[in-house]
mmCIF file of C-alpha atoms in Angstrom:
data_model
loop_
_atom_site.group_PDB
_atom_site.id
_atom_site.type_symbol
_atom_site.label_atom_id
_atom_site.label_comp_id
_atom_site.label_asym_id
_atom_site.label_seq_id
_atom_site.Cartn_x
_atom_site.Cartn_y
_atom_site.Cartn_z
ATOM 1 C CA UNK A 1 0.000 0.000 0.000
ATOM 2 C CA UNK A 2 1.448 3.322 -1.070
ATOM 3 C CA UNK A 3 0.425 6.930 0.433
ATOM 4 C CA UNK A 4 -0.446 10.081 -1.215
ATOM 5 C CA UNK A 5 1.471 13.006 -0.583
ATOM 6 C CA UNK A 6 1.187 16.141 -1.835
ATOM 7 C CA UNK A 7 4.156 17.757 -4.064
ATOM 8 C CA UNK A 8 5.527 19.531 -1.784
ATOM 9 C CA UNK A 9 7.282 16.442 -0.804
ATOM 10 C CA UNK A 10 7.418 15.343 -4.609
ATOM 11 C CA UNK A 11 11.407 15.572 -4.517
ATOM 12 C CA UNK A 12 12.409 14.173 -1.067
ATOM 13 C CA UNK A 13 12.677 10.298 -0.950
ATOM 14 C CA UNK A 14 11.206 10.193 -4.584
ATOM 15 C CA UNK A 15 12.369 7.098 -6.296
ATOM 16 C CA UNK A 16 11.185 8.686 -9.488
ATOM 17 C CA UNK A 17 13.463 11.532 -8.853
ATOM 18 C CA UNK A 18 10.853 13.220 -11.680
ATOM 19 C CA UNK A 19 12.390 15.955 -13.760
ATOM 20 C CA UNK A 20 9.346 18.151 -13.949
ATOM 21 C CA UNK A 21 8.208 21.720 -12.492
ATOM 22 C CA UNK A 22 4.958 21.643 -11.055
ATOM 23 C CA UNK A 23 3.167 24.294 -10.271
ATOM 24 C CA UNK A 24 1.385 23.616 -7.097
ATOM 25 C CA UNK A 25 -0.564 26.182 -4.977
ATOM 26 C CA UNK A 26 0.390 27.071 -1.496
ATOM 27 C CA UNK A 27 -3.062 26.629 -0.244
ATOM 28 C CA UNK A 28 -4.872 23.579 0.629
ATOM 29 C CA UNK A 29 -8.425 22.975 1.809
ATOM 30 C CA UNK A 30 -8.533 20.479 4.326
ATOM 31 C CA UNK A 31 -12.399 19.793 2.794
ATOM 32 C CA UNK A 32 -15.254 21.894 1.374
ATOM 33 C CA UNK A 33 -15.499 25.691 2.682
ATOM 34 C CA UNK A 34 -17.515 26.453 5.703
ATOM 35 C CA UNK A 35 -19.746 29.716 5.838
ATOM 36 C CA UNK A 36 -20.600 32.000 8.297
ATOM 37 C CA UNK A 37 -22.959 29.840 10.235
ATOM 38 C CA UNK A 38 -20.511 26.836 10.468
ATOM 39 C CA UNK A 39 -22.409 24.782 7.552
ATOM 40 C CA UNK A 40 -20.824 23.535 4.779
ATOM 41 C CA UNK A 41 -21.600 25.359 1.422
ATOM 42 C CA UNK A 42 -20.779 24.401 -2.073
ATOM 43 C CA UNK A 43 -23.894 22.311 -2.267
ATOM 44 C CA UNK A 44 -25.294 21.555 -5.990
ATOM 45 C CA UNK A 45 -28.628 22.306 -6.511
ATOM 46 C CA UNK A 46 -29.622 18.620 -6.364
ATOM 47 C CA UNK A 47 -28.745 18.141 -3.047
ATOM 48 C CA UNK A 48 -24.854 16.960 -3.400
ATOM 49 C CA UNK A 49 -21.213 18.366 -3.428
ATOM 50 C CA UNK A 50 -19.900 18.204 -6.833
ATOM 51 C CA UNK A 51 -15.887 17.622 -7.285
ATOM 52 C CA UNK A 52 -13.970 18.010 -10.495
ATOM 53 C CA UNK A 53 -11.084 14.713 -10.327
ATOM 54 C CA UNK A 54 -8.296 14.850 -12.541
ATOM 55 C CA UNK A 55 -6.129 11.786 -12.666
ATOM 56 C CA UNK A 56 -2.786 11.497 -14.643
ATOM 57 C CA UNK A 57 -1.092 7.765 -14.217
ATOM 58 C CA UNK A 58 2.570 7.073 -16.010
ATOM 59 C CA UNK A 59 4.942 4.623 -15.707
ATOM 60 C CA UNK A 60 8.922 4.554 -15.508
ATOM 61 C CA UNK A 61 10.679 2.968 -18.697
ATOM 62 C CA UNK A 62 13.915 2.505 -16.618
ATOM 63 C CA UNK A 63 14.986 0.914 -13.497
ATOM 64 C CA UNK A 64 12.222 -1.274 -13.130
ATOM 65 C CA UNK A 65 12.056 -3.349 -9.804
ATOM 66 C CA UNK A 66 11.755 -6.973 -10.098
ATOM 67 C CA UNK A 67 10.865 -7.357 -6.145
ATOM 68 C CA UNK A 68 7.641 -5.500 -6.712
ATOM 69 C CA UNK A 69 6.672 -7.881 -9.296
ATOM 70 C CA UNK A 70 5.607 -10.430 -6.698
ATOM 71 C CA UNK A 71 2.574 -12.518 -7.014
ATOM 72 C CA UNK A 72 2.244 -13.625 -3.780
ATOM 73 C CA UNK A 73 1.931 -10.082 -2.728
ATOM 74 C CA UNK A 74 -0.913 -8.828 -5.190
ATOM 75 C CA UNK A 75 -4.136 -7.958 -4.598
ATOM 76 C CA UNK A 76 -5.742 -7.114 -7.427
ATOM 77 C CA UNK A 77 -9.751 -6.899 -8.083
ATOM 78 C CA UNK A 78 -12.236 -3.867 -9.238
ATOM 79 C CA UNK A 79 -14.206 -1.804 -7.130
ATOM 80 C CA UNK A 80 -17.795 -2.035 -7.003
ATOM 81 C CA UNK A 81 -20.555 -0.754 -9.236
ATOM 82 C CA UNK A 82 -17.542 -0.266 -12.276
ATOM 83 C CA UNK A 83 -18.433 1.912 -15.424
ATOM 84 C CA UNK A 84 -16.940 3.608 -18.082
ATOM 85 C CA UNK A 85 -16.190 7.632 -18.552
ATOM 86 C CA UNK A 86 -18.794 8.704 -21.088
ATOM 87 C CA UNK A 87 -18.059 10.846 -24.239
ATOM 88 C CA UNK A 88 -20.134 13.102 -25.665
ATOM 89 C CA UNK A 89 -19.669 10.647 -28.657
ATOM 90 C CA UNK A 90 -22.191 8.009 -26.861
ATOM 91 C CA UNK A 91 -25.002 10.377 -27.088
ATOM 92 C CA UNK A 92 -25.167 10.287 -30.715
ATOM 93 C CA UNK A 93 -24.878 6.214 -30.710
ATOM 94 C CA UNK A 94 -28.476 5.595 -30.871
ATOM 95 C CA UNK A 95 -29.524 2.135 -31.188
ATOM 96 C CA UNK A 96 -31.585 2.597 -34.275
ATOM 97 C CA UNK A 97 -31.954 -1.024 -34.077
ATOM 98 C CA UNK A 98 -34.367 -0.627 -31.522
ATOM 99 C CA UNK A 99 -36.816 1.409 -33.745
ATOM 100 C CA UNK A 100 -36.911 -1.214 -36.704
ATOM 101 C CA UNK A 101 -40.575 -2.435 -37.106
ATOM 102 C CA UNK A 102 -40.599 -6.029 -36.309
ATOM 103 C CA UNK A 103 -42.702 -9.063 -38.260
ATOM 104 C CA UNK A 104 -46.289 -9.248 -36.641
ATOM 105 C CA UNK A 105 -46.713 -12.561 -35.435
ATOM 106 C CA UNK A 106 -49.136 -15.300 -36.647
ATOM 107 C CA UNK A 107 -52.456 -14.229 -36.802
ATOM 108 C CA UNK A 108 -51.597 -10.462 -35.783
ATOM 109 C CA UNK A 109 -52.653 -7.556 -38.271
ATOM 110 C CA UNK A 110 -50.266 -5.666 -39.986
ATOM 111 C CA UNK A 111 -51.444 -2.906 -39.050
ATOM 112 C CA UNK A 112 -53.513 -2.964 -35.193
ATOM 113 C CA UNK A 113 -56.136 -0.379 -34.646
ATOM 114 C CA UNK A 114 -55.486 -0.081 -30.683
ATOM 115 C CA UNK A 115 -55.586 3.578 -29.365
ATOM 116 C CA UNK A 116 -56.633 5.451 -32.243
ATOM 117 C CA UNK A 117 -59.216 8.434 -31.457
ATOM 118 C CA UNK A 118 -62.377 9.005 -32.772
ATOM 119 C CA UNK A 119 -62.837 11.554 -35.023
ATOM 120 C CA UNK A 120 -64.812 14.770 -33.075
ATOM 121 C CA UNK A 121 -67.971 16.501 -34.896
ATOM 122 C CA UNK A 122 -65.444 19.407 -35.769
ATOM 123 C CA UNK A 123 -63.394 16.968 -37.784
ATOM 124 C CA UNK A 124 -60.554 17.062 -35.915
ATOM 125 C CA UNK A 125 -59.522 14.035 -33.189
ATOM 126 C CA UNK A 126 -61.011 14.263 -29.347
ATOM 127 C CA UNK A 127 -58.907 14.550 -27.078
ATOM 128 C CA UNK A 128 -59.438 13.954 -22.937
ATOM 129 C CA UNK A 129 -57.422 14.336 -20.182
ATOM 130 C CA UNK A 130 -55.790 10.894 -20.121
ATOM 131 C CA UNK A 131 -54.732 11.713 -24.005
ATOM 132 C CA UNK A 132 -52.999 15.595 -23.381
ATOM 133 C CA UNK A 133 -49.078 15.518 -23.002
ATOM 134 C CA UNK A 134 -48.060 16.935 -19.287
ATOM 135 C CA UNK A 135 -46.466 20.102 -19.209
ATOM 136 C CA UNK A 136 -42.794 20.079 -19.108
ATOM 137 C CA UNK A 137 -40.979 21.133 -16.236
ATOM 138 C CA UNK A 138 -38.222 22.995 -16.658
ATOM 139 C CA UNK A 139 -37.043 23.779 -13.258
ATOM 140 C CA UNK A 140 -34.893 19.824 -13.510
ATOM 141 C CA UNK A 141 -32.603 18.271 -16.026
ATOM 142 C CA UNK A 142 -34.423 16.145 -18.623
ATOM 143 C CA UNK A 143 -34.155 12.839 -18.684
ATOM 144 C CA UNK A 144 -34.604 10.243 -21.569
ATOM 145 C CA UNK A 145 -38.141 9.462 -21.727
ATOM 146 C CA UNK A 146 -37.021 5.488 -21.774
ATOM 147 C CA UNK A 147 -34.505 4.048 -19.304
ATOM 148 C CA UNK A 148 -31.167 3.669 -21.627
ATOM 149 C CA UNK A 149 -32.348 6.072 -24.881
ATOM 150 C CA UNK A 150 -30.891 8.789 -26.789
ATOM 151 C CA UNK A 151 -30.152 11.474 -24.362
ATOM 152 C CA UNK A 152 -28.083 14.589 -25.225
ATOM 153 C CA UNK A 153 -24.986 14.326 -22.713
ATOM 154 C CA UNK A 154 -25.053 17.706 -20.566
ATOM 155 C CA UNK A 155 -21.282 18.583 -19.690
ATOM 156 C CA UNK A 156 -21.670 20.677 -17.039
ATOM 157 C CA UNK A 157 -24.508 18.793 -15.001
ATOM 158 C CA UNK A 158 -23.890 14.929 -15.935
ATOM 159 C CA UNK A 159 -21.795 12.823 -13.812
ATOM 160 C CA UNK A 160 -18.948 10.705 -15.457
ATOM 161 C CA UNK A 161 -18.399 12.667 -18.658
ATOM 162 C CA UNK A 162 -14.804 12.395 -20.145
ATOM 163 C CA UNK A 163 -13.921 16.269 -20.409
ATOM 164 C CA UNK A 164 -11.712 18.036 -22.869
ATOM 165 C CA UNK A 165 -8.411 19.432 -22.362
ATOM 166 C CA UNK A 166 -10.443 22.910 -21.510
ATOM 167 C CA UNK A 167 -11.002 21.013 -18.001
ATOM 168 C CA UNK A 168 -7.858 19.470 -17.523
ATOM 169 C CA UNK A 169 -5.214 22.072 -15.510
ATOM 170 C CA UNK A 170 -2.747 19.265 -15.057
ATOM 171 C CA UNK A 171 -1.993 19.352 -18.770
ATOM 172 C CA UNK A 172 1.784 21.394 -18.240
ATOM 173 C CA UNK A 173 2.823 18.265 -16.019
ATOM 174 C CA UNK A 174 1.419 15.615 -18.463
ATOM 175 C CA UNK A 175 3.582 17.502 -21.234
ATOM 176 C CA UNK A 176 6.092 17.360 -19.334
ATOM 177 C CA UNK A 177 6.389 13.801 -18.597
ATOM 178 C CA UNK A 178 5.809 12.675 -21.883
ATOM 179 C CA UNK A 179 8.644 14.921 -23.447
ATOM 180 C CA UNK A 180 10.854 12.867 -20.638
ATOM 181 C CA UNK A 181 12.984 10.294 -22.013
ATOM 182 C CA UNK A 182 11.987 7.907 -18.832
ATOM 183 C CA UNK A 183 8.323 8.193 -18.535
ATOM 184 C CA UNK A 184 5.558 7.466 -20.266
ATOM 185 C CA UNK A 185 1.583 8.664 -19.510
ATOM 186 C CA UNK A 186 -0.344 5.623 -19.868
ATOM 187 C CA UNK A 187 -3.994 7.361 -18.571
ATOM 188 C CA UNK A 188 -5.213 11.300 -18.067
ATOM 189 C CA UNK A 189 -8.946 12.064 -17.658
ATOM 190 C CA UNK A 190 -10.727 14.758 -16.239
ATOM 191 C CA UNK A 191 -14.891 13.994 -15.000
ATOM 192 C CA UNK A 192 -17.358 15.688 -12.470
ATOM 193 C CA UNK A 193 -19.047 13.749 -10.072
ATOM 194 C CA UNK A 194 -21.049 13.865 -6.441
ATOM 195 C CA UNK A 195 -19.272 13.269 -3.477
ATOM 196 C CA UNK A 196 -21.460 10.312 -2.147
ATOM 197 C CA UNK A 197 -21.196 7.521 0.022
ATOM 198 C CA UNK A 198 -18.318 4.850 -0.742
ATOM 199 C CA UNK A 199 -21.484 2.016 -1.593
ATOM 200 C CA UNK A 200 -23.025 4.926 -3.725
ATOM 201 C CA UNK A 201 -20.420 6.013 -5.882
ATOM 202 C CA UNK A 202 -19.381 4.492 -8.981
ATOM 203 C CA UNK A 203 -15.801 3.069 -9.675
ATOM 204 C CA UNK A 204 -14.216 4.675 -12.792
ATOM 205 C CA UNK A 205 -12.737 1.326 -14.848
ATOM 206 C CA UNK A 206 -8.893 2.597 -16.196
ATOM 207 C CA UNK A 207 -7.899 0.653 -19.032
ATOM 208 C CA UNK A 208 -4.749 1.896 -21.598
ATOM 209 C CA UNK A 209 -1.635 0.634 -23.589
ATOM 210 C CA UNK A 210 -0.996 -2.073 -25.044
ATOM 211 C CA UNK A 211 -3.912 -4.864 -25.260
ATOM 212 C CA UNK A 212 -4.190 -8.370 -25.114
ATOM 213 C CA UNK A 213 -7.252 -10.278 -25.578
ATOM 214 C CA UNK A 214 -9.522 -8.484 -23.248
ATOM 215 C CA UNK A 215 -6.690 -6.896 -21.036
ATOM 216 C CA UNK A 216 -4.828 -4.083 -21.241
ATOM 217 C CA UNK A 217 -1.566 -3.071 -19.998
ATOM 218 C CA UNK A 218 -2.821 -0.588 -17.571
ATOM 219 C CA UNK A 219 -6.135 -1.932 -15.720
ATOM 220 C CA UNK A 220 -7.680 -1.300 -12.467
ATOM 221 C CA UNK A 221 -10.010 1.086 -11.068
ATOM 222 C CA UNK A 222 -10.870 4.395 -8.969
ATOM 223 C CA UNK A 223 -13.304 5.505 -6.750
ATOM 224 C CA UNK A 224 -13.870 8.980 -5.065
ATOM 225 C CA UNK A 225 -16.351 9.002 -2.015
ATOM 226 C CA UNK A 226 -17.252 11.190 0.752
ATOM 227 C CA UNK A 227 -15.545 10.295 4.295
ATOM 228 C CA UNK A 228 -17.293 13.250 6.434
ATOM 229 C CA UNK A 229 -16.338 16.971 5.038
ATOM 230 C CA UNK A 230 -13.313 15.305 3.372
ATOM 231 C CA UNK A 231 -13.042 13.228 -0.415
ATOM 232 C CA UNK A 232 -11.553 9.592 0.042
ATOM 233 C CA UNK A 233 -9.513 8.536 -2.905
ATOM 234 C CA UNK A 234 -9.558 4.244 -3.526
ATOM 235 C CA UNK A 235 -7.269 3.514 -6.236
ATOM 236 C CA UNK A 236 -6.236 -0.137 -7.243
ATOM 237 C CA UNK A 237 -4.412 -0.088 -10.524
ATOM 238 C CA UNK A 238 -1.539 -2.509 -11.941
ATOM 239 C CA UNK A 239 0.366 -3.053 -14.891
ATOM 240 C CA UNK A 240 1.002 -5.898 -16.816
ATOM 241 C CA UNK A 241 4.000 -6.670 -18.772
ATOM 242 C CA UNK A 242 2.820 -8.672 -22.114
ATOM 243 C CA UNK A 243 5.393 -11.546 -23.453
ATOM 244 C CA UNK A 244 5.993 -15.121 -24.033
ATOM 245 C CA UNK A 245 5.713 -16.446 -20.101
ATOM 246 C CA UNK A 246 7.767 -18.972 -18.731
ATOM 247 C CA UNK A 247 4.992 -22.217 -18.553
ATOM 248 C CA UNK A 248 6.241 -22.833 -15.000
ATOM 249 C CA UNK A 249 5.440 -18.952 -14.438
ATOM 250 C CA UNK A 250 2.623 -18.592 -16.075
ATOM 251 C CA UNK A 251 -0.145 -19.803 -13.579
ATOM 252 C CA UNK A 252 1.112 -17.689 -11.145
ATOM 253 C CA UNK A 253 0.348 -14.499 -12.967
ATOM 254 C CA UNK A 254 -3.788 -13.885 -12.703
ATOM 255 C CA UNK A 255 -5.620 -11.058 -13.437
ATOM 256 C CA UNK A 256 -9.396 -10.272 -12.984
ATOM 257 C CA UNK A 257 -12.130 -10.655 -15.252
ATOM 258 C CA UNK A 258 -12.451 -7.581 -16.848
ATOM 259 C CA UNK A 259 -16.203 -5.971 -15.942
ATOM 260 C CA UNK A 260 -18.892 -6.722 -18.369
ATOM 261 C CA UNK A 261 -19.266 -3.015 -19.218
ATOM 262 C CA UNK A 262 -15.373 -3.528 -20.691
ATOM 263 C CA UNK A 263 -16.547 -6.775 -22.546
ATOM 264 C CA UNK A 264 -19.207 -4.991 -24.386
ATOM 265 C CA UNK A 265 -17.129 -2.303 -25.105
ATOM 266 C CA UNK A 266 -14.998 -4.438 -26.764
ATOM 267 C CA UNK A 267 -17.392 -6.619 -28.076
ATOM 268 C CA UNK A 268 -18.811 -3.848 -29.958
ATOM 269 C CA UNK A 269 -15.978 -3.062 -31.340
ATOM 270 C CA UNK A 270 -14.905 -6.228 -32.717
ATOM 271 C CA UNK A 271 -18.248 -5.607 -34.754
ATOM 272 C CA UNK A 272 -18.075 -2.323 -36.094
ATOM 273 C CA UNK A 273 -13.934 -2.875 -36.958
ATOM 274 C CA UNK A 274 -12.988 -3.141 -40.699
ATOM 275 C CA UNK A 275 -9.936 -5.864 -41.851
ATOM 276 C CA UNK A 276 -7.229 -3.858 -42.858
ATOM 277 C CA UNK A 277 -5.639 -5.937 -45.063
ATOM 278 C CA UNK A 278 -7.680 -8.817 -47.254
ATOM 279 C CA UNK A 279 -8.091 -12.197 -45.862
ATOM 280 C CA UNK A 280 -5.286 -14.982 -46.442
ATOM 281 C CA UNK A 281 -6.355 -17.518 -48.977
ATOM 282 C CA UNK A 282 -7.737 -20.547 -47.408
ATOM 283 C CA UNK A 283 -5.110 -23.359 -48.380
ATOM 284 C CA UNK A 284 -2.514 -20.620 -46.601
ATOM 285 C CA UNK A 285 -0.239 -21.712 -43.860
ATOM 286 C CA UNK A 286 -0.029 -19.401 -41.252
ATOM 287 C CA UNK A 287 2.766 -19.963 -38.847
ATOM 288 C CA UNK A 288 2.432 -21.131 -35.494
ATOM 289 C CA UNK A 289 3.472 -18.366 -32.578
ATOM 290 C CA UNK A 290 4.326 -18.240 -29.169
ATOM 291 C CA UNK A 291 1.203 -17.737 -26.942
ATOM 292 C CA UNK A 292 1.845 -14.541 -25.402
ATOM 293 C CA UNK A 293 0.532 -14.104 -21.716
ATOM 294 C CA UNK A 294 1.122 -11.823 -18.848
ATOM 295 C CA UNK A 295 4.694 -12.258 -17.481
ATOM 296 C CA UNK A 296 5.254 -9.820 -14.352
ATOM 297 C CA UNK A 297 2.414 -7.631 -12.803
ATOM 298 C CA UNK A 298 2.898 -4.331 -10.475
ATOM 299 C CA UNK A 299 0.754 -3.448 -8.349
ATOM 300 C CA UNK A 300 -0.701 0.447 -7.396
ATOM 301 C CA UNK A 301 -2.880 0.864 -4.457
ATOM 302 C CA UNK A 302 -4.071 3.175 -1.919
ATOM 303 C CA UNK A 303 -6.814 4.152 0.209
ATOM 304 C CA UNK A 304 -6.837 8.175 1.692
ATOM 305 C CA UNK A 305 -8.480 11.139 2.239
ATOM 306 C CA UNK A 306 -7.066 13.936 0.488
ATOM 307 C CA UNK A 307 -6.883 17.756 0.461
ATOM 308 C CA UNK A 308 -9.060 19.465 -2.175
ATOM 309 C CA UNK A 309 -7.500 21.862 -4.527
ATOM 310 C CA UNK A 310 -4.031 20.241 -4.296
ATOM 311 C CA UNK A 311 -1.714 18.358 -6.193
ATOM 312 C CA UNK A 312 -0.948 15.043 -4.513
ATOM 313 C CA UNK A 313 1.618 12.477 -5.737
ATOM 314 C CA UNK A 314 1.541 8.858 -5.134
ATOM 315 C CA UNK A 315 5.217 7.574 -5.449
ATOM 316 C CA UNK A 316 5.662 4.135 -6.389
ATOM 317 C CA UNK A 317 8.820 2.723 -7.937
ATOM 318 C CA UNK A 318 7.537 1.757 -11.612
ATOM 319 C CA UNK A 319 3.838 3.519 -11.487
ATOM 320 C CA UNK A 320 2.881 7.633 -10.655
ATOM 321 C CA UNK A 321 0.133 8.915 -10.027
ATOM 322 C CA UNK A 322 -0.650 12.529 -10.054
ATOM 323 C CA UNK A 323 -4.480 13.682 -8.396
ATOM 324 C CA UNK A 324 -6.002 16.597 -7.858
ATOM 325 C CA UNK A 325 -9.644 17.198 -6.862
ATOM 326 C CA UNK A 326 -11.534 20.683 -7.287
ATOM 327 C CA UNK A 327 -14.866 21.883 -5.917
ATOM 328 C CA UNK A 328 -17.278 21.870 -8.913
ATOM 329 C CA UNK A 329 -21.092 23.529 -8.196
ATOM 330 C CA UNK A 330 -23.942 22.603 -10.633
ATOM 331 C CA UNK A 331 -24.936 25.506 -12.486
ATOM 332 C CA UNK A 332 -28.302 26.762 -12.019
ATOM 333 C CA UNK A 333 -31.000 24.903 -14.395
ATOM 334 C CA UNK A 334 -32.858 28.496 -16.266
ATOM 335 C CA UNK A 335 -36.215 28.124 -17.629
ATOM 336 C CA UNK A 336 -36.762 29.107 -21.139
ATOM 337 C CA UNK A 337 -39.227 32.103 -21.292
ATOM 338 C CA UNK A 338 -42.209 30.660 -23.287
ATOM 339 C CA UNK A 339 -44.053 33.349 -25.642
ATOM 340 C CA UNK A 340 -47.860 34.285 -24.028
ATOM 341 C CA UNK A 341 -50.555 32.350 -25.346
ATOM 342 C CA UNK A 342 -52.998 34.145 -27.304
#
């Protein structure tokens, strides 16, 4: 188990021994600010503190310690309730599937006369109580009118939204290590969420690099909850090293299943993907390879509360992580001023 510290402390007993200038503020809050009257403030509309997390995770491409690649000393498994970081992307992949008319069964009309209206003496269609749309009400965030359907992602008020580099502010110290020679950022995302319970929250799944099969070179996940007026930070992540594994090794190495949301991911993938290159003729032989497999693992965890509007490092010998968690507050949901009604 590895501690955060802030980076302050970055250079003192780093292993890293990073080459980078962060700018870090002098200030820390301890947890959310308290007004006059001793309450907390900073409360969203809805009820909830809001956070902005930004997470940068990179790896060392030198000196790489051997003693941390222990099995016997891993712990590896996701958090609970695991998802994916949406993209404004998945609001636009509508399942048109869905809306294709399907073949009426045996005996069924084509074409079913249930709910239509009878025609009123004006010659228009009657229409009752029961029939008349409800007003809309503006005053909270719409919602898809069916469980899982097209929806319109709203940046600032949706949870778990990937956000763009406008968001990020730790993008001078993720330049920074990727111009080094020696490291290498393997994940950097920026997302809102409410501070809730640790059994509330979801865990954001981290997969990046290289892939094999269903696994990636970087897995794990992370989970920000509320412990009291202060943000709790659960982080289990681990990287595997891909190659052809010793067969006396290889059952010692063992990874998770990967959560179903990954699987369908991928899955779905696989389906839209297009073969690069044509197929090899039939009678071709294609040589027999090595089976690759996982061949050392290390291991990033932790479990603390941490200071809000600071950088904190997590030093590790062969993984870094670099956190820092803002206050975010919902902005206020405006009604649209409808024209009078004649």
């Amino acid at each position: 188990m590895y501690r955060m510290r802030p980076t302050s402390t970055l250079f003192r007993g780093c292993l890293f021994a990073l080459p980078l200038l962060l700018s870090v503020g002098s200030s820390a809050q301890p947890g959310f600010d308290l007004d006059g009257t001793g309450t907390p403030s900073g409360i969203s509309s809805d009820g909830n503190r809001w956070v902005e997390v930004e997470v940068i995770v990179f790896k060392a491409l030198v000196n790489r310690s051997n003693e941390l690649a222990n099995p016997g000393k891993l712990s590896l498994s996701y958090f609970p309730n695991p998802r994916l970081l949406a993209t404004p992307l998945d609001s636009y992949a509508y399942p048109f599937e869905a809306d294709l008319p399907r073949e009426p069964a045996e005996n069924e009309p084509a074409f079913p006369l249930t709910g239509a209206r009878p025609l009123s003496a004006f010659g228009g269609f009657e229409e009752n109580e029961e029939q008349r749309e409800p007003e809309f009400d503006f005053s909270v965030p719409a919602q898809p009118a069916v469980p899982g359907s097209f929806k319109v992602l709203d940046l600032s008020r949706d949870p778990y939204v990937k956000l763009d580099a406008r968001s990020a502010r730790l993008s001078a110290a993720a330049r920074n290590l990727t111009q080094a020679p020696d490291y290498e950022v393997l994940w950097h995302e920026t997302w809102r969420q409410p501070l809730l319970d640790r059994a509330q929250v979801s865990a954001i799944v981290v997969q990046a690099g290289d892939r094999l099969d269903e696994h990636s070179a970087l897995e794990g996940s992370v989970r920000l909850s509320r412990s009291g007026q202060r943000a709790r930070l659960d982080l289990n992540l681990w990287l595997n090293e891909f190659g052809i594994p010793d067969p006396t090794e290889a059952a010692r190495w063992q990874v998770p299943v990967v959560p179903e949301v990954v699987r369908a991911k991928l899955q779905k993938a696989e389906e839209e993907e297009t073969p690069l290159s044509p197929l090899a003729p039939v009678n071709a032989t294609i040589p027999e390879r090595p089976q690759r497999g996982i061949v050392r693992i290390w291991q990033l965890q932790v479990g603390d509360e941490l200071n809000l509007e600071r950088l904190h490092y997590l030093d590790h010998p062969v993984l870094g992580a670099l956190v820092e968690i803002r206050p975010y507050v919902l902005p206020e949901t405006i009604a649209p001023e409808l024209p009078e009604e004649f």
